[in-house]
PDB file of C-alpha atoms and ligand atoms in Angstrom:
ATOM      1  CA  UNK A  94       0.000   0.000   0.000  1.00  0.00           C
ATOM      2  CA  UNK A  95       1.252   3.737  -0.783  1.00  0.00           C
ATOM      3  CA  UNK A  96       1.947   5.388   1.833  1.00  0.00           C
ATOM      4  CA  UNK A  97       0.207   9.293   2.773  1.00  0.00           C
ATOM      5  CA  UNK A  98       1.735  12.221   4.254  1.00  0.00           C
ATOM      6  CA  UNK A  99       0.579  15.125   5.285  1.00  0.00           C
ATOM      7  CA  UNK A 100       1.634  18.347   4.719  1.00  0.00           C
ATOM      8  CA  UNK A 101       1.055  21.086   6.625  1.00  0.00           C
ATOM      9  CA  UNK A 102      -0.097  23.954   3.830  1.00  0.00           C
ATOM     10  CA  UNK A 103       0.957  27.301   5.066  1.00  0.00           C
ATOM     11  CA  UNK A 104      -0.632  30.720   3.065  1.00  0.00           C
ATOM     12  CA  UNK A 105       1.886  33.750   3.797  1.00  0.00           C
ATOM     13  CA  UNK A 106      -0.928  36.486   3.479  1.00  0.00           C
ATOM     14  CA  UNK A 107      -4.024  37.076   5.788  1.00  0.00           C
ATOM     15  CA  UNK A 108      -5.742  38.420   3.168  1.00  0.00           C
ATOM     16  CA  UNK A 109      -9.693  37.534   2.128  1.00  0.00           C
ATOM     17  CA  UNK A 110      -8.680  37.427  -1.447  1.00  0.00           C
ATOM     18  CA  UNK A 111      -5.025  36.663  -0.945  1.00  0.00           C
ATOM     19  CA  UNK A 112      -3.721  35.282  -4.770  1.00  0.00           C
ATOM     20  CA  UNK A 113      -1.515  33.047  -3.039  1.00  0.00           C
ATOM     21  CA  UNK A 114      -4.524  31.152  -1.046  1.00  0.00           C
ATOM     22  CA  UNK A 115      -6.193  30.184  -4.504  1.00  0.00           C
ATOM     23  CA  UNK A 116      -2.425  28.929  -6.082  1.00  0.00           C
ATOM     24  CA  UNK A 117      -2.482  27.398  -2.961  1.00  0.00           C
ATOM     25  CA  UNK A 118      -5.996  25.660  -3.534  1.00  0.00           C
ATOM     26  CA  UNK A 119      -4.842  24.950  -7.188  1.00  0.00           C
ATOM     27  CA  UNK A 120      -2.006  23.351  -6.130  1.00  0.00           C
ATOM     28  CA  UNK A 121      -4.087  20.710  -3.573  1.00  0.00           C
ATOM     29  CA  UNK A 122      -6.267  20.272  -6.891  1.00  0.00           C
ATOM     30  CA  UNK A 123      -3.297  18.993  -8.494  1.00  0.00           C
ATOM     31  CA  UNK A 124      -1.922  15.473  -8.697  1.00  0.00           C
ATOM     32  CA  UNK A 125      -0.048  14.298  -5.337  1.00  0.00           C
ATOM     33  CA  UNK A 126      -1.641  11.065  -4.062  1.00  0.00           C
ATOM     34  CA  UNK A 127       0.978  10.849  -1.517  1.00  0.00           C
ATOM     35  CA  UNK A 128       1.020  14.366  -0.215  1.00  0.00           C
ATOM     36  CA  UNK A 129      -2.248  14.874   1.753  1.00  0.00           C
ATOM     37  CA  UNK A 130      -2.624  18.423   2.646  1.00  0.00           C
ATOM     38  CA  UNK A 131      -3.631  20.397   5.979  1.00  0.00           C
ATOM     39  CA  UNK A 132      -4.615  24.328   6.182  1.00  0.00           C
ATOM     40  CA  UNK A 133      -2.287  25.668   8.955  1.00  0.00           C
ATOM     41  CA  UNK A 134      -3.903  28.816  10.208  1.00  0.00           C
ATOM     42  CA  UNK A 135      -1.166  31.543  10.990  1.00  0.00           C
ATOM     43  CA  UNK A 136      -3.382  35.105  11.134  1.00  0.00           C
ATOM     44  CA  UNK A 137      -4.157  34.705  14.355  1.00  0.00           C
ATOM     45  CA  UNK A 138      -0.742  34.011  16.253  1.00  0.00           C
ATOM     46  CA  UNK A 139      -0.302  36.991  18.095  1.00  0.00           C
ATOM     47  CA  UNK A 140       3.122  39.020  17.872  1.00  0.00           C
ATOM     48  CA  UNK A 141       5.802  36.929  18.925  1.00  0.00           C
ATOM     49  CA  UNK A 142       6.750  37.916  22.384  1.00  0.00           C
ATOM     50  CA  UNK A 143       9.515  36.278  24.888  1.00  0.00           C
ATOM     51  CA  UNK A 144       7.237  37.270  27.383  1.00  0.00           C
ATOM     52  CA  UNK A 145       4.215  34.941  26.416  1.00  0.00           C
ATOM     53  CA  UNK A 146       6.684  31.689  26.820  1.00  0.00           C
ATOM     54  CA  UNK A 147       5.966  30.820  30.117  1.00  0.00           C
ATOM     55  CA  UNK A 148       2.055  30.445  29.094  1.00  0.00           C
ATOM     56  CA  UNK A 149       1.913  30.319  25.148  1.00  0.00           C
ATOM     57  CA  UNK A 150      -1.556  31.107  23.837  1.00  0.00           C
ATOM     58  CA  UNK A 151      -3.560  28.544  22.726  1.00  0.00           C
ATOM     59  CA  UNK A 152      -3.380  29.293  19.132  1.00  0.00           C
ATOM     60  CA  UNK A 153       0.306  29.454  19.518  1.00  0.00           C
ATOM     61  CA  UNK A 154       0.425  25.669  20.080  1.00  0.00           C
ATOM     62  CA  UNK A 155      -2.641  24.761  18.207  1.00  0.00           C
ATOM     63  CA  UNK A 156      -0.258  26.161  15.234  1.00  0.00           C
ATOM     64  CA  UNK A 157       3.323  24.402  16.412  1.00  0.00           C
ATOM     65  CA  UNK A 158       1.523  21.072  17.049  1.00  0.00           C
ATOM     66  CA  UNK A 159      -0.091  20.757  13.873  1.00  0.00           C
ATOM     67  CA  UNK A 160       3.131  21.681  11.709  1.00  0.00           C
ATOM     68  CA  UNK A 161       4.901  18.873  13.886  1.00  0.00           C
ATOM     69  CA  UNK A 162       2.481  16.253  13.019  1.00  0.00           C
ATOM     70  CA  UNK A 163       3.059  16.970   9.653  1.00  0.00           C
ATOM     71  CA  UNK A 164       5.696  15.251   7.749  1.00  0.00           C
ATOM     72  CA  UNK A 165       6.687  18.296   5.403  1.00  0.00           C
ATOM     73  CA  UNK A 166       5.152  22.126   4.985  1.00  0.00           C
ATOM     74  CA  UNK A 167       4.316  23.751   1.769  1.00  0.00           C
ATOM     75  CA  UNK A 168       4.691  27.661   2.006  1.00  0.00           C
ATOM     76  CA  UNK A 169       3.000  29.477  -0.884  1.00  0.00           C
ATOM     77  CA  UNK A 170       3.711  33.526   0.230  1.00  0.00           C
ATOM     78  CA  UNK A 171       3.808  36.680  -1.744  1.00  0.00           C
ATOM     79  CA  UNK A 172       6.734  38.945  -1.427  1.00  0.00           C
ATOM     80  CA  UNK A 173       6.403  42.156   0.362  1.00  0.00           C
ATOM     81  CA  UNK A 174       9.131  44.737  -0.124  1.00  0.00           C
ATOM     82  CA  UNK A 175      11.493  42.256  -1.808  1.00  0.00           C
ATOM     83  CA  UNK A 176      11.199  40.047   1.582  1.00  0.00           C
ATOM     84  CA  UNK A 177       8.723  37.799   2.813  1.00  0.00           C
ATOM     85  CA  UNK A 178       5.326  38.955   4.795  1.00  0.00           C
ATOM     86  CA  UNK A 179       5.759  39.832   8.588  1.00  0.00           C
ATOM     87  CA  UNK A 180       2.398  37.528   9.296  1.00  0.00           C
ATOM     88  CA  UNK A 181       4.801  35.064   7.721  1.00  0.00           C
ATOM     89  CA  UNK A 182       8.175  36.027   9.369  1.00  0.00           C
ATOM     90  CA  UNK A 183       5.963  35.732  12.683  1.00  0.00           C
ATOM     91  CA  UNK A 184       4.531  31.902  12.360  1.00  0.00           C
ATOM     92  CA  UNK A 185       8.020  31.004  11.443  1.00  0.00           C
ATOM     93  CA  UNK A 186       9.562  32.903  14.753  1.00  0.00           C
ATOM     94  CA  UNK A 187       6.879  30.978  17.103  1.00  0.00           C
ATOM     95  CA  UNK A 188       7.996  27.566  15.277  1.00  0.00           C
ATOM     96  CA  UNK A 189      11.670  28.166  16.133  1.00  0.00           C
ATOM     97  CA  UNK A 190      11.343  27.941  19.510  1.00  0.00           C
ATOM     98  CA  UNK A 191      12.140  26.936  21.878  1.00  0.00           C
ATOM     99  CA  UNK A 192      14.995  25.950  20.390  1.00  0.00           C
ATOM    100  CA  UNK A 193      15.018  22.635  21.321  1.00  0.00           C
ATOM    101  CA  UNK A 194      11.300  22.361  19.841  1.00  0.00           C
ATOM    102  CA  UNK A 195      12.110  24.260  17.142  1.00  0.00           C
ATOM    103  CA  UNK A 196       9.082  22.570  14.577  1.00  0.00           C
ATOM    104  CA  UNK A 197      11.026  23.369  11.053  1.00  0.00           C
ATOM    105  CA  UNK A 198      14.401  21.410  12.349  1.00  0.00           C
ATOM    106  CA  UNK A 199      14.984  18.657   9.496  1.00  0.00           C
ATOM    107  CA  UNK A 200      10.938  19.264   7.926  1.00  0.00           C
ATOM    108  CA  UNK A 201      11.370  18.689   4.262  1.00  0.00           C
ATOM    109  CA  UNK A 202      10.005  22.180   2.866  1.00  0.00           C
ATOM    110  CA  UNK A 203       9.486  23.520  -0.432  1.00  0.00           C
ATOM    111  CA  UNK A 204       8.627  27.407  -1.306  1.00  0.00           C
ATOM    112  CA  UNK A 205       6.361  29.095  -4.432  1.00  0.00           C
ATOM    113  CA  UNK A 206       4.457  32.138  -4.276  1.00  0.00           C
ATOM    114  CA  UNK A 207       2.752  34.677  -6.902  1.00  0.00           C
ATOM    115  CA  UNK A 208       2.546  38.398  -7.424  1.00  0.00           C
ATOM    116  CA  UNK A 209       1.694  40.836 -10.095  1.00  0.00           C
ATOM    117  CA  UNK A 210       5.300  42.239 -10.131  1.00  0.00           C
ATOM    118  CA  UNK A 211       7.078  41.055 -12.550  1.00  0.00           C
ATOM    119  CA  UNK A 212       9.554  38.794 -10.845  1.00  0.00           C
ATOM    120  CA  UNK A 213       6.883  36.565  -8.685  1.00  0.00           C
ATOM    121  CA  UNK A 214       8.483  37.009  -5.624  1.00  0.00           C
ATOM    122  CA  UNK A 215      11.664  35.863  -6.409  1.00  0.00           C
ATOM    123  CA  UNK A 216      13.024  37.746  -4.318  1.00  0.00           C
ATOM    124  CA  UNK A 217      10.931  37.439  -0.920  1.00  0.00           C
ATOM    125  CA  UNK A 218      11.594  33.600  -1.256  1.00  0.00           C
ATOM    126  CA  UNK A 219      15.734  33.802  -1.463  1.00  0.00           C
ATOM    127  CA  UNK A 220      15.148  35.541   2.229  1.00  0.00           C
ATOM    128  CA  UNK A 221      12.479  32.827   3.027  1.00  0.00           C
ATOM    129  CA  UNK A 222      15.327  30.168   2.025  1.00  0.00           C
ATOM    130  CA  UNK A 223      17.821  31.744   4.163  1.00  0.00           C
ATOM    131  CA  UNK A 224      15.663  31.753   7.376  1.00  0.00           C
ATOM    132  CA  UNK A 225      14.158  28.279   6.932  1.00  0.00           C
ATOM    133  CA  UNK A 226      17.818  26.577   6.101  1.00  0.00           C
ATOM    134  CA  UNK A 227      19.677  28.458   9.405  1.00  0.00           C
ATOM    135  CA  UNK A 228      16.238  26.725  11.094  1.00  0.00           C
ATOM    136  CA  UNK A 229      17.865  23.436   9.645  1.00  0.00           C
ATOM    137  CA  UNK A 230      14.741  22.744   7.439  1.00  0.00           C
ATOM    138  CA  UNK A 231      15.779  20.498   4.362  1.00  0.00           C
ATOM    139  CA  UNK A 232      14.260  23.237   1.922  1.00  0.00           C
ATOM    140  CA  UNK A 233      13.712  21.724  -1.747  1.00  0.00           C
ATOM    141  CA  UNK A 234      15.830  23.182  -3.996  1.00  0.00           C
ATOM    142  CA  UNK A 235      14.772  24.983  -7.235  1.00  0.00           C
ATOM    143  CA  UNK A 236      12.520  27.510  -8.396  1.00  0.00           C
ATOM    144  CA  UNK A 237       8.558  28.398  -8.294  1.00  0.00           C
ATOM    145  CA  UNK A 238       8.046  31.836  -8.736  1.00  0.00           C
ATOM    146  CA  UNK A 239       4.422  32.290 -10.318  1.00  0.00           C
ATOM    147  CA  UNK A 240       3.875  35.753 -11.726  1.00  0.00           C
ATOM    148  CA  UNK A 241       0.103  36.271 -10.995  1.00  0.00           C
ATOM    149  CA  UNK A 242      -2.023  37.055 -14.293  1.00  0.00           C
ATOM    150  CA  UNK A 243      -5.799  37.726 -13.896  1.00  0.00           C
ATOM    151  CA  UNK A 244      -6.615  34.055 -15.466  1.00  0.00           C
ATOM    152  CA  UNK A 245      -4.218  31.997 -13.555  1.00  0.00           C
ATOM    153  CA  UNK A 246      -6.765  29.988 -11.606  1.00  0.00           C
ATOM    154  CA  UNK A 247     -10.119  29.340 -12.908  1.00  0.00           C
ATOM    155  CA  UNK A 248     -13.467  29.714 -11.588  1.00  0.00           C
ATOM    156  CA  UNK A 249     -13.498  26.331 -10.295  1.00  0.00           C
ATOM    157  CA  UNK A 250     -10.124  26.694  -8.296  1.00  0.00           C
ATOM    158  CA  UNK A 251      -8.180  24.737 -11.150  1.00  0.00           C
ATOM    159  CA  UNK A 252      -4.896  26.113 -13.119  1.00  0.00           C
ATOM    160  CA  UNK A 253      -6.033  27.531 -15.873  1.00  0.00           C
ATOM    161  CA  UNK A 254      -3.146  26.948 -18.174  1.00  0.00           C
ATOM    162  CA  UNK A 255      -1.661  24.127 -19.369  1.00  0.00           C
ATOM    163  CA  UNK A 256       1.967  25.212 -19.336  1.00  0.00           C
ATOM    164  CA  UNK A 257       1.416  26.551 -15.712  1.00  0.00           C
ATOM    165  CA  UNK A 258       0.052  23.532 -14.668  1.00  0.00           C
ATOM    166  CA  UNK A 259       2.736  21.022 -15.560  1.00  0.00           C
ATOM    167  CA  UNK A 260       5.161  23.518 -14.147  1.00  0.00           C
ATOM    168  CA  UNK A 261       3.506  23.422 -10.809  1.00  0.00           C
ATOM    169  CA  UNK A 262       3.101  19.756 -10.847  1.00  0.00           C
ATOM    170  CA  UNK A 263       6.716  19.043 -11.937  1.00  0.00           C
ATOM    171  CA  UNK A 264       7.572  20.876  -8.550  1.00  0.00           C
ATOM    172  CA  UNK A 265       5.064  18.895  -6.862  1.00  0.00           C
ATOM    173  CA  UNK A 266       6.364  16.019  -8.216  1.00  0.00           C
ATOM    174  CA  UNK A 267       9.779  16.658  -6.725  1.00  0.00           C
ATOM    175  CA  UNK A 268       8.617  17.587  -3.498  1.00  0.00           C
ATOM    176  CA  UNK A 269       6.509  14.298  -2.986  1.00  0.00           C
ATOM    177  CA  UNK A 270       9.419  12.421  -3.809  1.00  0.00           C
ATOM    178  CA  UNK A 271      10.954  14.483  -1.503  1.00  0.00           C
ATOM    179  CA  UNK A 272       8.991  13.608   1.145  1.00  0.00           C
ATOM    180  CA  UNK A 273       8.929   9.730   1.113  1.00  0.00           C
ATOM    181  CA  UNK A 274      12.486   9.682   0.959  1.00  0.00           C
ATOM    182  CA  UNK A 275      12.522  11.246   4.127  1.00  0.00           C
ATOM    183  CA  UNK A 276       9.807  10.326   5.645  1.00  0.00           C
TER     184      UNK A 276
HETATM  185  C1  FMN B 263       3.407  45.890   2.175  1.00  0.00           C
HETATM  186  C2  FMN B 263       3.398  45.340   0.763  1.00  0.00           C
HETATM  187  C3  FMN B 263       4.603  45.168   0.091  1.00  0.00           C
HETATM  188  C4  FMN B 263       4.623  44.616  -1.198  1.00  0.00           C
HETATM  189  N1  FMN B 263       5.822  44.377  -1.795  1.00  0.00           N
HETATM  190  C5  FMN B 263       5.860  43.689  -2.965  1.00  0.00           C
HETATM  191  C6  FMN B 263       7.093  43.259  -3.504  1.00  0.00           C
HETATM  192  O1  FMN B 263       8.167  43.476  -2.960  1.00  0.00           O
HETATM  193  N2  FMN B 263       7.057  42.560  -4.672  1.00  0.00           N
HETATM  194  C7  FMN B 263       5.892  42.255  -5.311  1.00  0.00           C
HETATM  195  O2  FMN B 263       5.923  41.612  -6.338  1.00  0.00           O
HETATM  196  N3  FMN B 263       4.692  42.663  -4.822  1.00  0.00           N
HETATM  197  C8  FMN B 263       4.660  43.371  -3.661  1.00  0.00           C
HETATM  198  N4  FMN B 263       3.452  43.722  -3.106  1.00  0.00           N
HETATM  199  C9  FMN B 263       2.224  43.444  -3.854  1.00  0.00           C
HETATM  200  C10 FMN B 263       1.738  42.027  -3.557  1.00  0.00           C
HETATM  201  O3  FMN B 263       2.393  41.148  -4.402  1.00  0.00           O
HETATM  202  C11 FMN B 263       0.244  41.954  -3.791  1.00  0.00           C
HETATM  203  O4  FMN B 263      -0.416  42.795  -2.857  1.00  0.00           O
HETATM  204  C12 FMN B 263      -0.276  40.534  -3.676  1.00  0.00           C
HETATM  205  O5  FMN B 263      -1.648  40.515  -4.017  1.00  0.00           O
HETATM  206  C13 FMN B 263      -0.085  40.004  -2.278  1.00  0.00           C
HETATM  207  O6  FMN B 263      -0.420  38.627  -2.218  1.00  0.00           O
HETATM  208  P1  FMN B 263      -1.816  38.115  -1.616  1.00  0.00           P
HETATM  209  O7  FMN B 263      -2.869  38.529  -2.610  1.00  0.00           O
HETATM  210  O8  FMN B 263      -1.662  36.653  -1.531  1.00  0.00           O
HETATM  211  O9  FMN B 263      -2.000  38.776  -0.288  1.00  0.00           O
HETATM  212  C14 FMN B 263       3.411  44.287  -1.836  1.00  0.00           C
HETATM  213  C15 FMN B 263       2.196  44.488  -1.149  1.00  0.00           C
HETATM  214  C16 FMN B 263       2.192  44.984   0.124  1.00  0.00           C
HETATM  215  C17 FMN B 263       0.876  45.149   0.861  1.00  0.00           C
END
């Protein structure tokens, strides 16, 4: 029998219409019968704070329990000012520690994000890349930058080009594999 995995689907923007939470749909629409994928909510973490250790909030370890029953995280983020977004930056920072829970250490991750600018956050996701591999995440190498166009996911939540498409699900691909080699 195949074995399932499930990923822990993180959305770098807390907004309703946020471009990167319908790739992010597309992408679970895609073909990955070995990835099985879980909506991590990170808008409402509060603000990291060294003074909310001693009695994290609830939604603090709701969020770190969940990515550390997962057995790899997909981050689809847009870039904001050539970096990634601080609702982002601040999931990430809760995950880290303590540093001897730290939730990323040795997670099998892999990065893609859209925006309208003309480099699809390129950028944002080199910084992302930095952070998670000092955090000692196995990040997936290569590149998924999606520059958003008005038809790039279809009414029913589906890519809706062909050439987009297989360029998502070649990273998929990759990623699964990925995943059950180090699961
Ligand atoms: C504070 C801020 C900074 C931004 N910086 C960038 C940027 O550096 N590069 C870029 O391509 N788009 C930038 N944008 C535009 C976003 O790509 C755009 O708002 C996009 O829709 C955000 O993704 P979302 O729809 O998933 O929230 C920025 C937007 C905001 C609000």
């Amino acid at each position: 029998m195949t074995s399932t995995y499930p990923i822990a689907l993180v959305v770098g923007s807390n907004r309703r219409e946020s471009l990167n939470r319908k790739l992010a749909k597309a992408i679970t629409r895609l073909d990955a019968p070995t990835l099985r994928f879980q909506d991590i909510r990170i808008d409402d973490l509060p603000m990291y704070n060294g003074d909310l250790e001693a009695a994290r909030p609830a939604e603090v370890n709701r969020f770190t329990d969940e990515v550390r029953a997962c057995s790899g995280v997909l981050i689809v983020m847009p870039e904001h000012n050539r970096s990634l977004p601080a609702v982002l930056k601040n999931a990430i920072d809760w995950g880290s520690k303590p540093a001897d829970r730290n939730v990323w250490r040795d997670k099998p991750v892999a990065i893609t994000g859209t925006s309208p600018g003309a480099i699809g956050t390129a950028v944002g996701q080199q910084h992302l890349r930095q952070i998670m591999g000092i955090l000692g995440a196995t990040v997936m190498g290569g590149e998924a930058y999606i520059g958003n166009k008005p038809q790039l996911v279809d009414e029913q939540g589906s890519f809706a080009d062909d050439t987009t498409r297989a360029f998502v699900q070649a990273y998929l691909d990759r990623f699964a594999t990925l995943v059950g080699k180090l699961a």
